[in-house]
Each structure stands twice: as structure tokens, then as C-alpha cells.
Amino acid sequence: MPKSGLVLSPPGAAACCDPGPQLLLPSGQTDPVACCVPLSQGPLSAEQAEQVAPLLKALADPVRLRLMSLVASHPGGEACVCDLSDAFDLSQPTISHHLKVLHESGLLDREKRGVWVYYRARAQALASLGALIGYPAASPA
């Protein structure tokens, strides 16, 4: 998993197809998906696949996928670790570890308030992944 401070997109990511506006992720990272065309419109380069894979790997764990869903759908758009722990038969440190992985991959923002940490889904990161994976609707017959 990428660590905080690691840049997923290389500086001046010229190898990407039409980079357009890039989303800033933690520690100055840029959205590794922003530079890629949808899978159904053209193949990814090896470099693009390397940039996108950490996001998909972060979501590939069932606990993290559920956590992402719980945070994204939580009332107010954010959730505290204390709000999420009851949904799992896991310890709070384990939940926090999974949330950290999602944060470091750029899928969640976090803000410390007192002793609790609140998480918010990065809508643009999710939208970018959706656009990458999305398949065009069938043409009307």
C-alpha cells in the first residue's frame, strides 16, 4: 500500500492521456485516475495501470469496501471511527488500520477532532474510479 508522502502520479505525468485537472490527494499526491480514459474507450498503459492499482487494491478488501460504503453513505457525509466499529466484529485498532489504508490511497479525507478521527469520502476520487470502470450504456435499438 502506498504510504503518506508517496506520489502515485509521477511529476508532469506526460505519459497519461490528456491529464486535465488533477485532484490533490494527501501529501501532494494527484488523482492517479484523472489521467486515464475509461477502460471501454482504450487500453491503459503499464504506467497508468500502476497508478490506478493502489486505489483498486485498497477497495479490494471486503472490510475496506464496506467501510468505504458506510462512510460515503453516512448521514452528513462523514463518520467517526466510533460510528463504524459496531458494524464489524473487529477491534477498533483494526478498523482504524483499514481506514488508514483508505486514507493513504486517497479515497478518504480525515480530520482529528479531540480524541476521535472523522472520515469523509473523497467524492472526486470515487467519481474518477467510476468513470474509469464505467461501461457505456447500450445503444438504443
C-alpha atoms as an extended CHARMM CRD file, in Angstrom:
* protein
*
       141  EXT
         1         1  MET       CA              0.0000000000        0.0000000000        0.0000000000  PROA      1               0.0000000000
         2         2  PRO       CA              1.2430000000        3.4960000000       -0.7270000000  PROA      2               0.0000000000
         3         3  LYS       CA              2.4800000000        5.4060000000        2.3060000000  PROA      3               0.0000000000
         4         4  SER       CA              1.6070000000        9.0260000000        3.0350000000  PROA      4               0.0000000000
         5         5  GLY       CA              4.0080000000       11.2350000000        1.1330000000  PROA      5               0.0000000000
         6         6  LEU       CA              4.4130000000        8.8130000000       -1.7690000000  PROA      6               0.0000000000
         7         7  VAL       CA              3.3840000000       10.3380000000       -5.0740000000  PROA      7               0.0000000000
         8         8  LEU       CA              1.2150000000        7.9550000000       -7.0780000000  PROA      8               0.0000000000
         9         9  SER       CA              1.3730000000       10.0550000000      -10.2390000000  PROA      9               0.0000000000
        10        10  PRO       CA              4.8170000000       10.9640000000      -11.4660000000  PROA      10              0.0000000000
        11        11  PRO       CA              5.5490000000       14.7170000000      -11.6260000000  PROA      11              0.0000000000
        12        12  GLY       CA              4.4680000000       16.0830000000      -15.0040000000  PROA      12              0.0000000000
        13        13  ALA       CA              2.6790000000       12.8360000000      -15.8170000000  PROA      13              0.0000000000
        14        14  ALA       CA              3.1470000000       13.3080000000      -19.5450000000  PROA      14              0.0000000000
        15        15  ALA       CA              2.6440000000        9.6090000000      -20.2320000000  PROA      15              0.0000000000
        16        16  CYS       CA             -1.0070000000        9.9340000000      -19.2870000000  PROA      16              0.0000000000
        17        17  CYS       CA             -3.6450000000       10.5500000000      -21.8360000000  PROA      17              0.0000000000
        18        18  ASP       CA             -4.9080000000       14.1770000000      -21.5900000000  PROA      18              0.0000000000
        19        19  PRO       CA             -4.3370000000       14.7910000000      -17.8770000000  PROA      19              0.0000000000
        20        20  GLY       CA             -6.8790000000       17.6030000000      -17.4880000000  PROA      20              0.0000000000
        21        21  PRO       CA             -7.4660000000       18.9850000000      -13.9980000000  PROA      21              0.0000000000
        22        22  GLN       CA             -5.9460000000       16.7670000000      -11.3430000000  PROA      22              0.0000000000
        23        23  LEU       CA             -7.3050000000       16.2510000000       -7.8560000000  PROA      23              0.0000000000
        24        24  LEU       CA             -4.8890000000       16.8890000000       -4.9940000000  PROA      24              0.0000000000
        25        25  LEU       CA             -4.6630000000       13.9440000000       -2.6420000000  PROA      25              0.0000000000
        26        26  PRO       CA             -2.9140000000       13.7730000000        0.7510000000  PROA      26              0.0000000000
        27        27  SER       CA              0.7300000000       14.8730000000        0.8390000000  PROA      27              0.0000000000
        28        28  GLY       CA              0.5340000000       16.4930000000       -2.5960000000  PROA      28              0.0000000000
        29        29  GLN       CA             -0.4940000000       13.3370000000       -4.4580000000  PROA      29              0.0000000000
        30        30  THR       CA             -2.5220000000       13.7890000000       -7.6140000000  PROA      30              0.0000000000
        31        31  ASP       CA             -5.5110000000       11.7020000000       -8.6590000000  PROA      31              0.0000000000
        32        32  PRO       CA             -3.9650000000        8.6950000000      -10.4320000000  PROA      32              0.0000000000
        33        33  VAL       CA             -7.2200000000        8.0520000000      -12.2660000000  PROA      33              0.0000000000
        34        34  ALA       CA             -7.6830000000       11.5790000000      -13.6490000000  PROA      34              0.0000000000
        35        35  CYS       CA             -5.2470000000       10.8990000000      -16.4630000000  PROA      35              0.0000000000
        36        36  CYS       CA             -6.8990000000        7.7530000000      -17.7720000000  PROA      36              0.0000000000
        37        37  VAL       CA             -9.6270000000        7.2370000000      -20.3390000000  PROA      37              0.0000000000
        38        38  PRO       CA            -12.4410000000        4.8130000000      -19.4700000000  PROA      38              0.0000000000
        39        39  LEU       CA            -11.4280000000        1.1780000000      -19.8910000000  PROA      39              0.0000000000
        40        40  SER       CA            -14.0120000000        0.7240000000      -22.6320000000  PROA      40              0.0000000000
        41        41  GLN       CA            -12.5090000000        3.5300000000      -24.7250000000  PROA      41              0.0000000000
        42        42  GLY       CA             -8.8980000000        2.4480000000      -24.8380000000  PROA      42              0.0000000000
        43        43  PRO       CA             -6.3170000000        0.2790000000      -23.1300000000  PROA      43              0.0000000000
        44        44  LEU       CA             -4.3670000000        1.5750000000      -20.1320000000  PROA      44              0.0000000000
        45        45  SER       CA             -0.6340000000        1.8770000000      -20.4400000000  PROA      45              0.0000000000
        46        46  ALA       CA              1.5190000000       -0.0550000000      -17.9810000000  PROA      46              0.0000000000
        47        47  GLU       CA              2.2700000000        3.2260000000      -16.1700000000  PROA      47              0.0000000000
        48        48  GLN       CA             -1.4180000000        4.1280000000      -15.8970000000  PROA      48              0.0000000000
        49        49  ALA       CA             -2.2530000000        0.6770000000      -14.5510000000  PROA      49              0.0000000000
        50        50  GLU       CA              0.4870000000        1.1070000000      -11.9100000000  PROA      50              0.0000000000
        51        51  GLN       CA             -1.0820000000        4.4290000000      -10.8820000000  PROA      51              0.0000000000
        52        52  VAL       CA             -4.6390000000        3.1100000000      -10.5730000000  PROA      52              0.0000000000
        53        53  ALA       CA             -3.8970000000       -0.2850000000       -8.9890000000  PROA      53              0.0000000000
        54        54  PRO       CA             -3.3100000000        1.0370000000       -5.4150000000  PROA      54              0.0000000000
        55        55  LEU       CA             -6.8200000000        2.5270000000       -5.3340000000  PROA      55              0.0000000000
        56        56  LEU       CA             -8.3700000000       -0.6980000000       -6.5430000000  PROA      56              0.0000000000
        57        57  LYS       CA             -6.2350000000       -2.7320000000       -4.1230000000  PROA      57              0.0000000000
        58        58  ALA       CA             -7.4310000000       -0.5530000000       -1.2390000000  PROA      58              0.0000000000
        59        59  LEU       CA            -11.0430000000       -1.2900000000       -2.1750000000  PROA      59              0.0000000000
        60        60  ALA       CA            -10.4450000000       -4.9860000000       -2.8790000000  PROA      60              0.0000000000
        61        61  ASP       CA            -10.6350000000       -5.9260000000        0.8020000000  PROA      61              0.0000000000
        62        62  PRO       CA            -14.2320000000       -6.6800000000        1.9300000000  PROA      62              0.0000000000
        63        63  VAL       CA            -13.8290000000       -4.7590000000        5.2020000000  PROA      63              0.0000000000
        64        64  ARG       CA            -12.4480000000       -1.6820000000        3.4300000000  PROA      64              0.0000000000
        65        65  LEU       CA            -15.1360000000       -1.8400000000        0.7660000000  PROA      65              0.0000000000
        66        66  ARG       CA            -17.8140000000       -1.9150000000        3.4810000000  PROA      66              0.0000000000
        67        67  LEU       CA            -16.0820000000        0.8890000000        5.3860000000  PROA      67              0.0000000000
        68        68  MET       CA            -15.9720000000        3.0000000000        2.2370000000  PROA      68              0.0000000000
        69        69  SER       CA            -19.6750000000        2.3770000000        1.7170000000  PROA      69              0.0000000000
        70        70  LEU       CA            -20.5160000000        3.1810000000        5.3360000000  PROA      70              0.0000000000
        71        71  VAL       CA            -18.5450000000        6.4360000000        5.3080000000  PROA      71              0.0000000000
        72        72  ALA       CA            -19.8360000000        7.5690000000        1.9090000000  PROA      72              0.0000000000
        73        73  SER       CA            -23.4620000000        6.8860000000        2.8320000000  PROA      73              0.0000000000
        74        74  HSD       CA            -23.3060000000        8.1060000000        6.4380000000  PROA      74              0.0000000000
        75        75  PRO       CA            -25.6460000000       10.9980000000        7.3400000000  PROA      75              0.0000000000
        76        76  GLY       CA            -23.7740000000       14.2630000000        6.8840000000  PROA      76              0.0000000000
        77        77  GLY       CA            -21.2480000000       12.6080000000        4.6030000000  PROA      77              0.0000000000
        78        78  GLU       CA            -18.7470000000       11.8460000000        7.3470000000  PROA      78              0.0000000000
        79        79  ALA       CA            -18.2960000000        9.2290000000       10.0250000000  PROA      79              0.0000000000
        80        80  CYS       CA            -16.2240000000        8.7890000000       13.1490000000  PROA      80              0.0000000000
        81        81  VAL       CA            -14.4390000000        5.5530000000       13.9630000000  PROA      81              0.0000000000
        82        82  CYS       CA            -16.8440000000        5.3360000000       16.9000000000  PROA      82              0.0000000000
        83        83  ASP       CA            -19.7570000000        5.3170000000       14.3980000000  PROA      83              0.0000000000
        84        84  LEU       CA            -18.2410000000        2.4830000000       12.3470000000  PROA      84              0.0000000000
        85        85  SER       CA            -16.9330000000       -0.0070000000       14.8910000000  PROA      85              0.0000000000
        86        86  ASP       CA            -20.3540000000       -1.5040000000       15.7420000000  PROA      86              0.0000000000
        87        87  ALA       CA            -20.8520000000       -2.6260000000       12.1260000000  PROA      87              0.0000000000
        88        88  PHE       CA            -17.9490000000       -5.0950000000       12.3920000000  PROA      88              0.0000000000
        89        89  ASP       CA            -16.8070000000       -7.8820000000       14.6530000000  PROA      89              0.0000000000
        90        90  LEU       CA            -13.3340000000       -6.3130000000       14.6740000000  PROA      90              0.0000000000
        91        91  SER       CA            -11.3540000000       -4.2980000000       17.1900000000  PROA      91              0.0000000000
        92        92  GLN       CA            -11.2460000000       -0.5050000000       16.9330000000  PROA      92              0.0000000000
        93        93  PRO       CA             -7.4960000000       -0.5690000000       16.0890000000  PROA      93              0.0000000000
        94        94  THR       CA             -8.2120000000       -2.9420000000       13.1850000000  PROA      94              0.0000000000
        95        95  ILE       CA            -10.9830000000       -0.6510000000       11.8980000000  PROA      95              0.0000000000
        96        96  SER       CA             -8.6010000000        2.3080000000       12.2390000000  PROA      96              0.0000000000
        97        97  HSD       CA             -5.9420000000        0.4390000000       10.2500000000  PROA      97              0.0000000000
        98        98  HSD       CA             -8.3630000000       -0.1970000000        7.3790000000  PROA      98              0.0000000000
        99        99  LEU       CA             -9.4750000000        3.4540000000        7.4440000000  PROA      99              0.0000000000
       100       100  LYS       CA             -5.8120000000        4.4950000000        7.3290000000  PROA      100             0.0000000000
       101       101  VAL       CA             -5.2720000000        2.3650000000        4.2160000000  PROA      101             0.0000000000
       102       102  LEU       CA             -8.2710000000        4.0280000000        2.5410000000  PROA      102             0.0000000000
       103       103  HSD       CA             -6.9970000000        7.4620000000        3.5700000000  PROA      103             0.0000000000
       104       104  GLU       CA             -3.4580000000        6.8290000000        2.3370000000  PROA      104             0.0000000000
       105       105  SER       CA             -4.7800000000        5.5920000000       -1.0060000000  PROA      105             0.0000000000
       106       106  GLY       CA             -6.6230000000        8.9080000000       -1.4140000000  PROA      106             0.0000000000
       107       107  LEU       CA            -10.1650000000        7.5780000000       -1.1060000000  PROA      107             0.0000000000
       108       108  LEU       CA            -10.9290000000        9.1780000000        2.2720000000  PROA      108             0.0000000000
       109       109  ASP       CA            -10.1670000000       12.5320000000        3.9000000000  PROA      109             0.0000000000
       110       110  ARG       CA             -9.7430000000       12.5950000000        7.6460000000  PROA      110             0.0000000000
       111       111  GLU       CA             -9.9010000000       15.2300000000       10.3530000000  PROA      111             0.0000000000
       112       112  LYS       CA             -8.9850000000       14.7840000000       14.0050000000  PROA      112             0.0000000000
       113       113  ARG       CA            -11.4340000000       16.3260000000       16.4830000000  PROA      113             0.0000000000
       114       114  GLY       CA            -10.4200000000       15.8040000000       20.0720000000  PROA      114             0.0000000000
       115       115  VAL       CA             -9.7350000000       12.0980000000       20.5690000000  PROA      115             0.0000000000
       116       116  TRP       CA            -11.7780000000       10.9920000000       17.5320000000  PROA      116             0.0000000000
       117       117  VAL       CA            -10.9350000000       10.9610000000       13.8510000000  PROA      117             0.0000000000
       118       118  TYR       CA            -13.6950000000       11.7200000000       11.3520000000  PROA      118             0.0000000000
       119       119  TYR       CA            -13.5840000000       10.3850000000        7.8050000000  PROA      119             0.0000000000
       120       120  ARG       CA            -15.2090000000       11.7350000000        4.6550000000  PROA      120             0.0000000000
       121       121  ALA       CA            -15.2530000000       10.0390000000        1.2490000000  PROA      121             0.0000000000
       122       122  ARG       CA            -13.3640000000       11.8890000000       -1.4820000000  PROA      122             0.0000000000
       123       123  ALA       CA            -16.1870000000       12.2500000000       -3.9750000000  PROA      123             0.0000000000
       124       124  GLN       CA            -13.8650000000       13.1620000000       -6.8360000000  PROA      124             0.0000000000
       125       125  ALA       CA            -11.7070000000       10.0690000000       -6.2940000000  PROA      125             0.0000000000
       126       126  LEU       CA            -14.8100000000        7.8560000000       -6.3370000000  PROA      126             0.0000000000
       127       127  ALA       CA            -16.1630000000        9.6510000000       -9.4040000000  PROA      127             0.0000000000
       128       128  SER       CA            -12.8300000000        9.1850000000      -11.1830000000  PROA      128             0.0000000000
       129       129  LEU       CA            -12.8400000000        5.4580000000      -10.4140000000  PROA      129             0.0000000000
       130       130  GLY       CA            -16.4520000000        5.2190000000      -11.5590000000  PROA      130             0.0000000000
       131       131  ALA       CA            -15.6230000000        6.9680000000      -14.8150000000  PROA      131             0.0000000000
       132       132  LEU       CA            -12.6280000000        4.6910000000      -15.3710000000  PROA      132             0.0000000000
       133       133  ILE       CA            -14.5770000000        1.4970000000      -14.7680000000  PROA      133             0.0000000000
       134       134  GLY       CA            -17.9110000000        2.6570000000      -16.1510000000  PROA      134             0.0000000000
       135       135  TYR       CA            -19.0350000000        0.9920000000      -19.2910000000  PROA      135             0.0000000000
       136       136  PRO       CA            -21.0490000000        2.9870000000      -21.8410000000  PROA      136             0.0000000000
       137       137  ALA       CA            -24.7900000000        2.3330000000      -21.7950000000  PROA      137             0.0000000000
       138       138  ALA       CA            -26.1100000000        0.0790000000      -24.5230000000  PROA      138             0.0000000000
       139       139  SER       CA            -27.1690000000        1.9110000000      -27.6620000000  PROA      139             0.0000000000
       140       140  PRO       CA            -30.9230000000        2.1800000000      -28.2160000000  PROA      140             0.0000000000
       141       141  ALA       CA            -32.0610000000       -0.3380000000      -30.7950000000  PROA      141             0.0000000000
